[in-house]
Amino acid sequence: MKKLFLAMSLSAVLGACASMPDTPPAQNRYGMLTDTQGMTLYIFDKDAAGSGKSVCNGPCATNWPPLMASEKDQARGDWSIVGRDDGRRQWAYKGRPLYTWSKDQKPGDTTGDGFLNNQWHVARP
């Protein structure tokens, strides 16, 4: 009976671990947060930290594509998920929604830093 309980407990723990994402939604590269392709991530001053919502929608989101989260993704540690006007989900770091910038051409570019009267900033760990 003890072995059966231990086997069932171990199976439950391993199953839970297997369903957890292997990697965070972004990485710390070049001293800043980047997406999985190495593109710089940004935060927007108009997004209130911890509000659970992105204010960059429509044309804004065309220029500043959100770092999207899937329905299966779950918040963990400093990583949270915020809602978007279109009902989709977006990753946030320390409560701040994350975006890429459509004008960045290659990994490591930071051309969006300080854009729009210094309202956009490189996201840093």
Short mmCIF file of C-alpha atoms in Angstrom, two decimals:
data_model
loop_
_atom_site.label_atom_id
_atom_site.label_comp_id
_atom_site.label_asym_id
_atom_site.label_seq_id
_atom_site.Cartn_x
_atom_site.Cartn_y
_atom_site.Cartn_z
CA MET A 1 0.00 0.00 0.00
CA LYS A 2 2.83 2.37 0.88
CA LYS A 3 4.54 1.68 -2.46
CA LEU A 4 1.32 2.30 -4.36
CA PHE A 5 0.79 5.65 -2.60
CA LEU A 6 4.41 6.66 -3.28
CA ALA A 7 4.11 5.67 -6.95
CA MET A 8 0.86 7.63 -7.32
CA SER A 9 2.35 10.68 -5.60
CA LEU A 10 5.47 10.56 -7.75
CA SER A 11 3.35 10.19 -10.88
CA ALA A 12 1.26 13.24 -9.92
CA VAL A 13 4.36 15.36 -9.25
CA LEU A 14 6.03 14.33 -12.51
CA GLY A 15 2.83 14.95 -14.44
CA ALA A 16 2.55 18.44 -12.98
CA CYS A 17 6.18 19.18 -13.83
CA ALA A 18 5.73 17.91 -17.38
CA SER A 19 2.90 20.36 -17.96
CA MET A 20 4.99 23.34 -16.80
CA PRO A 21 6.73 25.37 -19.50
CA ASP A 22 10.42 24.55 -19.86
CA THR A 23 11.49 28.12 -20.52
CA PRO A 24 10.32 31.55 -19.43
CA PRO A 25 8.48 33.64 -22.05
CA ALA A 26 11.54 35.89 -22.44
CA GLN A 27 15.27 35.80 -21.82
CA ASN A 28 17.83 38.15 -20.33
CA ARG A 29 20.16 38.93 -23.23
CA TYR A 30 22.40 41.94 -23.73
CA GLY A 31 21.27 43.18 -20.27
CA MET A 32 17.66 43.45 -21.40
CA LEU A 33 14.64 41.22 -21.88
CA THR A 34 14.26 39.65 -25.31
CA ASP A 35 11.77 37.30 -26.91
CA THR A 36 12.76 33.80 -28.02
CA GLN A 37 14.17 35.19 -31.29
CA GLY A 38 16.38 37.65 -29.42
CA MET A 39 14.27 40.69 -30.29
CA THR A 40 14.21 43.44 -27.68
CA LEU A 41 11.16 43.70 -25.44
CA TYR A 42 9.72 47.03 -24.34
CA ILE A 43 7.40 48.45 -21.71
CA PHE A 44 4.97 51.36 -22.19
CA ASP A 45 4.56 54.10 -19.58
CA LYS A 46 0.78 54.25 -20.14
CA ASP A 47 0.43 50.61 -18.97
CA ALA A 48 -0.16 50.75 -15.22
CA ALA A 49 1.95 48.08 -13.51
CA GLY A 50 -0.25 45.42 -11.97
CA SER A 51 -3.45 46.63 -13.70
CA GLY A 52 -3.84 43.30 -15.49
CA LYS A 53 -4.52 45.06 -18.79
CA SER A 54 -2.66 46.39 -21.82
CA VAL A 55 -3.58 49.83 -23.14
CA CYS A 56 -1.70 49.38 -26.43
CA ASN A 57 -4.34 48.05 -28.83
CA GLY A 58 -5.35 48.53 -32.48
CA PRO A 59 -2.78 50.57 -34.46
CA CYS A 60 -0.56 50.78 -31.38
CA ALA A 61 -0.33 46.98 -31.26
CA THR A 62 0.49 46.89 -34.99
CA ASN A 63 3.59 49.01 -34.31
CA TRP A 64 4.28 47.44 -30.92
CA PRO A 65 3.37 43.74 -31.24
CA PRO A 66 2.53 42.25 -27.84
CA LEU A 67 4.45 39.29 -26.45
CA MET A 68 1.48 36.92 -26.64
CA ALA A 69 0.67 34.18 -24.14
CA SER A 70 -1.23 31.06 -25.11
CA GLU A 71 -4.33 29.77 -23.33
CA LYS A 72 -2.13 27.08 -21.74
CA ASP A 73 0.49 29.51 -20.39
CA GLN A 74 0.39 30.24 -16.67
CA ALA A 75 1.80 33.08 -14.62
CA ARG A 76 4.81 32.27 -12.44
CA GLY A 77 7.27 34.29 -10.40
CA ASP A 78 7.79 37.74 -11.94
CA TRP A 79 5.88 36.65 -15.06
CA SER A 80 2.16 37.41 -15.24
CA ILE A 81 -0.45 37.44 -17.97
CA VAL A 82 -2.61 40.45 -18.77
CA GLY A 83 -5.77 40.79 -20.82
CA ARG A 84 -6.09 42.56 -24.14
CA ASP A 85 -9.08 44.35 -25.68
CA ASP A 86 -9.36 41.59 -28.31
CA GLY A 87 -9.67 38.96 -25.55
CA ARG A 88 -6.23 37.49 -26.13
CA ARG A 89 -3.53 37.21 -23.48
CA GLN A 90 -0.17 38.93 -23.20
CA TRP A 91 2.90 38.30 -21.08
CA ALA A 92 3.93 40.88 -18.49
CA TYR A 93 7.10 41.13 -16.41
CA LYS A 94 6.66 42.46 -12.87
CA GLY A 95 3.16 43.54 -13.87
CA ARG A 96 4.25 45.48 -16.99
CA PRO A 97 2.98 44.20 -20.37
CA LEU A 98 5.76 43.39 -22.85
CA TYR A 99 6.01 44.34 -26.53
CA THR A 100 8.42 44.18 -29.43
CA TRP A 101 8.91 47.14 -31.82
CA SER A 102 8.10 46.70 -35.50
CA LYS A 103 11.05 48.90 -36.55
CA ASP A 104 13.70 46.74 -34.84
CA GLN A 105 15.35 44.76 -37.63
CA LYS A 106 17.62 42.29 -35.82
CA PRO A 107 18.27 40.86 -32.36
CA GLY A 108 19.78 43.46 -30.07
CA ASP A 109 18.25 46.47 -31.86
CA THR A 110 16.78 49.02 -29.44
CA THR A 111 15.37 51.62 -31.83
CA GLY A 112 12.13 51.87 -29.82
CA ASP A 113 13.83 52.97 -26.60
CA GLY A 114 12.65 56.50 -25.75
CA PHE A 115 10.08 56.55 -28.57
CA LEU A 116 6.97 58.77 -28.37
CA ASN A 117 8.25 61.40 -25.95
CA ASN A 118 10.17 58.81 -23.95
CA GLN A 119 7.06 56.70 -23.18
CA TRP A 120 8.58 53.42 -24.45
CA HIS A 121 11.54 51.80 -22.71
CA VAL A 122 13.66 48.70 -23.07
CA ALA A 123 12.44 46.09 -20.56
CA ARG A 124 15.22 45.14 -18.16
CA PRO A 125 15.38 42.30 -15.65
#
